[in-house]
């Protein structure tokens, strides 16, 4: 029995809700959704943490412009706080170097991060999930026993095919799915909500493709004024109703 598993339960016990942002496919806006959701919840007055579990290409720190702040060591690791968000990522150990993890290494890294990080009391911990349906999502479910999922997709046939597999997996494992968000909608009609109706999960609307969104990355003031952020603010109100 790995003693770290017992420590993880203690590290998470003062967090009211654990929300993982996933979707299976890369490039659909999971990291942007997770980062903006954490920022919106913080702006709404909640105590929030953001955990970037996308070891292959962590980007939450780039989206929020997090730099110059570092964890402190005190019987574990205390995440730095910026914009009212307690933030933890593998970048604090790898910096900008690649971290080519696989198999047992992924599981060990997730276990280690969860075991050493002292989140303290939080209303929400938002987890930015990596793409794919593999060790990361299964370990998150196994180790974070109260986790709920917010699923992001686009209207792409490829993205929808992948997200259906994620929804099927979570449904079979009886993991709560709080909503589905369609991102980067193009001008033409979308049938995403209809295609995912079989899973009986709340559809939290559509965010149109915004060609100006890229310019706001790294600047939370600009990001907060985007249409994307405004839609996430509406989701925050939905999440409030569940408290």
mmCIF file of C-alpha atoms in Angstrom:
data_model
loop_
_atom_site.group_PDB
_atom_site.id
_atom_site.type_symbol
_atom_site.label_atom_id
_atom_site.label_comp_id
_atom_site.label_asym_id
_atom_site.label_seq_id
_atom_site.Cartn_x
_atom_site.Cartn_y
_atom_site.Cartn_z
ATOM 1 C CA UNK A 1 0.000 0.000 0.000
ATOM 2 C CA UNK A 2 1.462 3.317 -1.088
ATOM 3 C CA UNK A 3 1.397 5.608 2.004
ATOM 4 C CA UNK A 4 1.004 8.621 -0.289
ATOM 5 C CA UNK A 5 -2.560 7.564 -1.069
ATOM 6 C CA UNK A 6 -3.653 8.212 2.515
ATOM 7 C CA UNK A 7 -1.893 11.582 2.453
ATOM 8 C CA UNK A 8 -3.783 12.561 -0.712
ATOM 9 C CA UNK A 9 -7.122 12.136 1.053
ATOM 10 C CA UNK A 10 -5.947 14.487 3.800
ATOM 11 C CA UNK A 11 -4.652 17.041 1.286
ATOM 12 C CA UNK A 12 -8.059 17.182 -0.418
ATOM 13 C CA UNK A 13 -10.363 16.931 2.576
ATOM 14 C CA UNK A 14 -10.818 20.706 2.986
ATOM 15 C CA UNK A 15 -11.750 21.262 -0.665
ATOM 16 C CA UNK A 16 -15.497 21.478 -1.206
ATOM 17 C CA UNK A 17 -15.608 20.640 -4.905
ATOM 18 C CA UNK A 18 -13.153 19.084 -7.347
ATOM 19 C CA UNK A 19 -13.919 19.886 -10.985
ATOM 20 C CA UNK A 20 -11.851 18.315 -13.774
ATOM 21 C CA UNK A 21 -12.045 19.959 -17.190
ATOM 22 C CA UNK A 22 -11.643 17.297 -19.868
ATOM 23 C CA UNK A 23 -12.734 16.306 -23.324
ATOM 24 C CA UNK A 24 -10.320 13.746 -24.666
ATOM 25 C CA UNK A 25 -9.066 15.663 -27.705
ATOM 26 C CA UNK A 26 -6.219 18.156 -27.745
ATOM 27 C CA UNK A 27 -6.673 21.678 -29.069
ATOM 28 C CA UNK A 28 -10.330 22.082 -28.111
ATOM 29 C CA UNK A 29 -9.793 24.643 -25.339
ATOM 30 C CA UNK A 30 -9.655 22.571 -22.155
ATOM 31 C CA UNK A 31 -6.786 24.556 -20.674
ATOM 32 C CA UNK A 32 -8.378 27.866 -21.602
ATOM 33 C CA UNK A 33 -11.675 26.745 -20.078
ATOM 34 C CA UNK A 34 -10.041 25.485 -16.873
ATOM 35 C CA UNK A 35 -7.921 28.621 -16.446
ATOM 36 C CA UNK A 36 -10.749 31.038 -17.200
ATOM 37 C CA UNK A 37 -13.143 29.106 -14.968
ATOM 38 C CA UNK A 38 -10.683 29.336 -12.064
ATOM 39 C CA UNK A 39 -10.277 33.070 -12.685
ATOM 40 C CA UNK A 40 -14.042 33.650 -12.907
ATOM 41 C CA UNK A 41 -14.686 31.706 -9.699
ATOM 42 C CA UNK A 42 -11.986 33.710 -7.937
ATOM 43 C CA UNK A 43 -13.485 36.973 -9.188
ATOM 44 C CA UNK A 44 -16.849 35.790 -7.846
ATOM 45 C CA UNK A 45 -15.366 35.595 -4.358
ATOM 46 C CA UNK A 46 -14.613 31.894 -4.068
ATOM 47 C CA UNK A 47 -11.418 30.325 -2.743
ATOM 48 C CA UNK A 48 -9.996 28.590 -5.792
ATOM 49 C CA UNK A 49 -7.117 26.320 -6.758
ATOM 50 C CA UNK A 50 -5.953 25.413 -10.264
ATOM 51 C CA UNK A 51 -4.017 22.196 -10.913
ATOM 52 C CA UNK A 52 -2.479 21.734 -14.367
ATOM 53 C CA UNK A 53 -2.266 17.985 -14.994
ATOM 54 C CA UNK A 54 -1.481 18.317 -18.689
ATOM 55 C CA UNK A 55 2.092 17.088 -18.342
ATOM 56 C CA UNK A 56 2.686 16.925 -22.103
ATOM 57 C CA UNK A 57 2.071 20.620 -22.716
ATOM 58 C CA UNK A 58 1.127 22.563 -19.571
ATOM 59 C CA UNK A 59 -0.251 25.941 -20.581
ATOM 60 C CA UNK A 60 -2.395 27.324 -17.751
ATOM 61 C CA UNK A 61 0.500 29.512 -16.594
ATOM 62 C CA UNK A 62 0.800 30.982 -20.107
ATOM 63 C CA UNK A 63 -2.930 31.638 -20.406
ATOM 64 C CA UNK A 64 -3.061 33.485 -17.075
ATOM 65 C CA UNK A 65 0.355 35.112 -17.377
ATOM 66 C CA UNK A 66 1.631 33.430 -14.210
ATOM 67 C CA UNK A 67 5.323 34.123 -13.736
ATOM 68 C CA UNK A 68 7.686 35.143 -10.972
ATOM 69 C CA UNK A 69 5.795 33.239 -8.261
ATOM 70 C CA UNK A 70 6.899 29.876 -6.872
ATOM 71 C CA UNK A 71 5.752 27.250 -4.361
ATOM 72 C CA UNK A 72 7.059 27.299 -0.816
ATOM 73 C CA UNK A 73 8.130 24.247 1.156
ATOM 74 C CA UNK A 74 6.590 23.662 4.570
ATOM 75 C CA UNK A 75 5.704 20.052 5.394
ATOM 76 C CA UNK A 76 4.901 19.693 1.733
ATOM 77 C CA UNK A 77 4.465 22.257 -1.033
ATOM 78 C CA UNK A 78 2.316 25.371 -0.611
ATOM 79 C CA UNK A 79 1.109 26.582 -4.026
ATOM 80 C CA UNK A 80 1.754 30.226 -4.914
ATOM 81 C CA UNK A 81 -1.339 32.428 -5.083
ATOM 82 C CA UNK A 82 -1.930 34.860 -7.926
ATOM 83 C CA UNK A 83 -5.177 36.560 -8.976
ATOM 84 C CA UNK A 84 -6.734 34.832 -5.964
ATOM 85 C CA UNK A 85 -5.876 31.401 -7.425
ATOM 86 C CA UNK A 86 -3.638 28.841 -5.739
ATOM 87 C CA UNK A 87 -1.717 27.356 -8.639
ATOM 88 C CA UNK A 88 0.239 24.139 -9.074
ATOM 89 C CA UNK A 89 1.835 22.700 -12.210
ATOM 90 C CA UNK A 90 4.663 20.425 -13.261
ATOM 91 C CA UNK A 91 6.342 23.507 -14.748
ATOM 92 C CA UNK A 92 7.711 24.241 -11.281
ATOM 93 C CA UNK A 93 9.845 21.123 -11.649
ATOM 94 C CA UNK A 94 10.498 20.901 -15.385
ATOM 95 C CA UNK A 95 10.394 24.636 -16.259
ATOM 96 C CA UNK A 96 10.085 24.843 -20.068
ATOM 97 C CA UNK A 97 11.720 21.485 -20.676
ATOM 98 C CA UNK A 98 9.710 18.559 -22.074
ATOM 99 C CA UNK A 99 8.484 15.907 -19.639
ATOM 100 C CA UNK A 100 8.136 12.700 -21.698
ATOM 101 C CA UNK A 101 6.288 10.579 -19.137
ATOM 102 C CA UNK A 102 4.460 7.344 -19.827
ATOM 103 C CA UNK A 103 2.733 4.523 -17.989
ATOM 104 C CA UNK A 104 3.752 4.180 -14.368
ATOM 105 C CA UNK A 105 5.698 7.452 -14.516
ATOM 106 C CA UNK A 106 2.469 9.377 -15.200
ATOM 107 C CA UNK A 107 0.726 7.709 -12.266
ATOM 108 C CA UNK A 108 3.669 8.334 -9.938
ATOM 109 C CA UNK A 109 3.876 11.985 -10.936
ATOM 110 C CA UNK A 110 0.162 12.547 -10.329
ATOM 111 C CA UNK A 111 0.354 10.763 -6.972
ATOM 112 C CA UNK A 112 3.406 12.781 -5.954
ATOM 113 C CA UNK A 113 1.857 16.137 -6.926
ATOM 114 C CA UNK A 114 -1.355 15.352 -5.057
ATOM 115 C CA UNK A 115 0.522 14.056 -2.005
ATOM 116 C CA UNK A 116 2.899 16.992 -1.569
ATOM 117 C CA UNK A 117 0.580 19.890 -2.414
ATOM 118 C CA UNK A 118 -1.063 21.635 0.541
ATOM 119 C CA UNK A 119 -4.148 23.292 -0.876
ATOM 120 C CA UNK A 120 -5.702 24.192 2.444
ATOM 121 C CA UNK A 121 -9.358 25.246 2.468
ATOM 122 C CA UNK A 122 -10.839 25.796 -0.985
ATOM 123 C CA UNK A 123 -14.316 26.127 -2.400
ATOM 124 C CA UNK A 124 -13.151 24.763 -5.766
ATOM 125 C CA UNK A 125 -10.120 22.979 -7.163
ATOM 126 C CA UNK A 126 -10.144 23.122 -10.963
ATOM 127 C CA UNK A 127 -8.090 20.439 -12.713
ATOM 128 C CA UNK A 128 -6.862 20.944 -16.273
ATOM 129 C CA UNK A 129 -6.876 17.439 -17.744
ATOM 130 C CA UNK A 130 -4.587 16.228 -20.533
ATOM 131 C CA UNK A 131 -6.019 14.904 -23.810
ATOM 132 C CA UNK A 132 -6.770 11.236 -24.254
ATOM 133 C CA UNK A 133 -8.532 8.495 -22.332
ATOM 134 C CA UNK A 134 -5.727 6.856 -20.444
ATOM 135 C CA UNK A 135 -3.812 6.767 -17.198
ATOM 136 C CA UNK A 136 -4.329 10.427 -16.341
ATOM 137 C CA UNK A 137 -8.127 10.371 -16.355
ATOM 138 C CA UNK A 138 -8.277 6.974 -14.642
ATOM 139 C CA UNK A 139 -5.799 8.061 -11.960
ATOM 140 C CA UNK A 140 -7.710 11.302 -11.403
ATOM 141 C CA UNK A 141 -10.906 9.329 -10.842
ATOM 142 C CA UNK A 142 -9.110 6.854 -8.571
ATOM 143 C CA UNK A 143 -7.215 9.385 -6.479
ATOM 144 C CA UNK A 144 -9.687 12.284 -6.323
ATOM 145 C CA UNK A 145 -12.728 10.402 -5.159
ATOM 146 C CA UNK A 146 -15.199 13.311 -5.259
ATOM 147 C CA UNK A 147 -14.176 14.610 -8.674
ATOM 148 C CA UNK A 148 -16.772 15.937 -11.107
ATOM 149 C CA UNK A 149 -16.185 16.590 -14.811
ATOM 150 C CA UNK A 150 -16.878 19.526 -17.085
ATOM 151 C CA UNK A 151 -16.544 18.318 -20.674
ATOM 152 C CA UNK A 152 -15.347 20.556 -23.511
ATOM 153 C CA UNK A 153 -15.798 19.782 -27.199
ATOM 154 C CA UNK A 154 -15.974 21.450 -30.583
ATOM 155 C CA UNK A 155 -18.362 20.722 -33.434
ATOM 156 C CA UNK A 156 -15.599 18.803 -35.226
ATOM 157 C CA UNK A 157 -16.574 15.227 -36.049
ATOM 158 C CA UNK A 158 -13.241 14.033 -34.676
ATOM 159 C CA UNK A 159 -13.660 15.926 -31.394
ATOM 160 C CA UNK A 160 -17.227 14.682 -30.995
ATOM 161 C CA UNK A 161 -16.220 11.068 -31.641
ATOM 162 C CA UNK A 162 -13.594 11.344 -28.888
ATOM 163 C CA UNK A 163 -15.789 13.172 -26.405
ATOM 164 C CA UNK A 164 -18.478 10.502 -26.777
ATOM 165 C CA UNK A 165 -15.935 7.939 -25.582
ATOM 166 C CA UNK A 166 -15.076 10.129 -22.588
ATOM 167 C CA UNK A 167 -18.755 10.578 -21.733
ATOM 168 C CA UNK A 168 -19.380 6.844 -22.076
ATOM 169 C CA UNK A 169 -16.433 6.041 -19.791
ATOM 170 C CA UNK A 170 -17.494 8.527 -17.113
ATOM 171 C CA UNK A 171 -21.116 7.387 -17.317
ATOM 172 C CA UNK A 172 -20.172 3.718 -16.931
ATOM 173 C CA UNK A 173 -17.993 4.581 -13.926
ATOM 174 C CA UNK A 174 -20.825 6.704 -12.471
ATOM 175 C CA UNK A 175 -18.656 9.823 -12.280
ATOM 176 C CA UNK A 176 -20.678 13.068 -12.065
ATOM 177 C CA UNK A 177 -20.622 15.176 -15.251
ATOM 178 C CA UNK A 178 -21.801 18.702 -14.459
ATOM 179 C CA UNK A 179 -22.023 19.945 -18.034
ATOM 180 C CA UNK A 180 -20.863 19.972 -21.656
ATOM 181 C CA UNK A 181 -19.481 23.105 -23.296
ATOM 182 C CA UNK A 182 -19.099 23.546 -27.045
ATOM 183 C CA UNK A 183 -16.124 25.737 -27.891
ATOM 184 C CA UNK A 184 -14.922 27.491 -31.068
ATOM 185 C CA UNK A 185 -18.228 27.286 -32.907
ATOM 186 C CA UNK A 186 -18.037 28.435 -36.502
ATOM 187 C CA UNK A 187 -20.724 30.411 -38.310
ATOM 188 C CA UNK A 188 -22.535 27.394 -39.693
ATOM 189 C CA UNK A 189 -25.154 25.499 -37.721
ATOM 190 C CA UNK A 190 -24.036 23.060 -35.067
ATOM 191 C CA UNK A 191 -25.730 19.821 -34.024
ATOM 192 C CA UNK A 192 -23.467 19.138 -31.042
ATOM 193 C CA UNK A 193 -26.189 19.329 -28.401
ATOM 194 C CA UNK A 194 -28.395 16.958 -30.348
ATOM 195 C CA UNK A 195 -25.594 14.448 -30.921
ATOM 196 C CA UNK A 196 -24.714 14.329 -27.216
ATOM 197 C CA UNK A 197 -28.288 14.295 -25.928
ATOM 198 C CA UNK A 198 -28.155 10.524 -25.342
ATOM 199 C CA UNK A 199 -25.840 11.053 -22.362
ATOM 200 C CA UNK A 200 -28.418 13.177 -20.518
ATOM 201 C CA UNK A 201 -25.846 15.758 -19.423
ATOM 202 C CA UNK A 202 -26.612 19.516 -19.145
ATOM 203 C CA UNK A 203 -25.497 21.414 -22.247
ATOM 204 C CA UNK A 204 -23.883 24.665 -21.135
ATOM 205 C CA UNK A 205 -24.067 26.441 -24.444
ATOM 206 C CA UNK A 206 -21.791 27.361 -27.286
ATOM 207 C CA UNK A 207 -18.869 29.773 -27.500
ATOM 208 C CA UNK A 208 -18.215 31.140 -30.967
ATOM 209 C CA UNK A 209 -14.735 31.126 -32.439
ATOM 210 C CA UNK A 210 -13.018 34.391 -31.483
ATOM 211 C CA UNK A 211 -10.043 35.270 -33.655
ATOM 212 C CA UNK A 212 -9.061 38.008 -31.189
ATOM 213 C CA UNK A 213 -8.899 35.695 -28.180
ATOM 214 C CA UNK A 214 -5.246 34.848 -28.781
ATOM 215 C CA UNK A 215 -4.242 38.461 -28.093
ATOM 216 C CA UNK A 216 -5.705 38.256 -24.575
ATOM 217 C CA UNK A 217 -3.660 35.252 -23.447
ATOM 218 C CA UNK A 218 -1.226 36.146 -20.696
ATOM 219 C CA UNK A 219 -3.210 39.245 -19.703
ATOM 220 C CA UNK A 220 -6.030 38.481 -17.266
ATOM 221 C CA UNK A 221 -7.558 41.939 -17.664
ATOM 222 C CA UNK A 222 -7.963 41.451 -21.411
ATOM 223 C CA UNK A 223 -9.031 37.840 -20.953
ATOM 224 C CA UNK A 224 -11.786 38.832 -18.507
ATOM 225 C CA UNK A 225 -13.315 41.134 -21.141
ATOM 226 C CA UNK A 226 -13.536 38.525 -23.915
ATOM 227 C CA UNK A 227 -16.762 36.879 -25.032
ATOM 228 C CA UNK A 228 -15.207 33.586 -23.951
ATOM 229 C CA UNK A 229 -14.792 34.834 -20.386
ATOM 230 C CA UNK A 230 -18.314 36.254 -20.330
ATOM 231 C CA UNK A 231 -19.710 32.843 -21.242
ATOM 232 C CA UNK A 232 -17.620 31.190 -18.520
ATOM 233 C CA UNK A 233 -19.087 33.705 -16.060
ATOM 234 C CA UNK A 234 -22.525 32.305 -16.932
ATOM 235 C CA UNK A 235 -21.257 28.809 -16.173
ATOM 236 C CA UNK A 236 -20.062 30.040 -12.777
ATOM 237 C CA UNK A 237 -23.658 31.001 -12.028
ATOM 238 C CA UNK A 238 -24.740 27.476 -12.951
ATOM 239 C CA UNK A 239 -22.125 26.026 -10.644
ATOM 240 C CA UNK A 240 -23.257 28.363 -7.849
ATOM 241 C CA UNK A 241 -26.730 26.844 -8.008
ATOM 242 C CA UNK A 242 -25.262 23.450 -7.146
ATOM 243 C CA UNK A 243 -23.610 24.617 -3.907
#
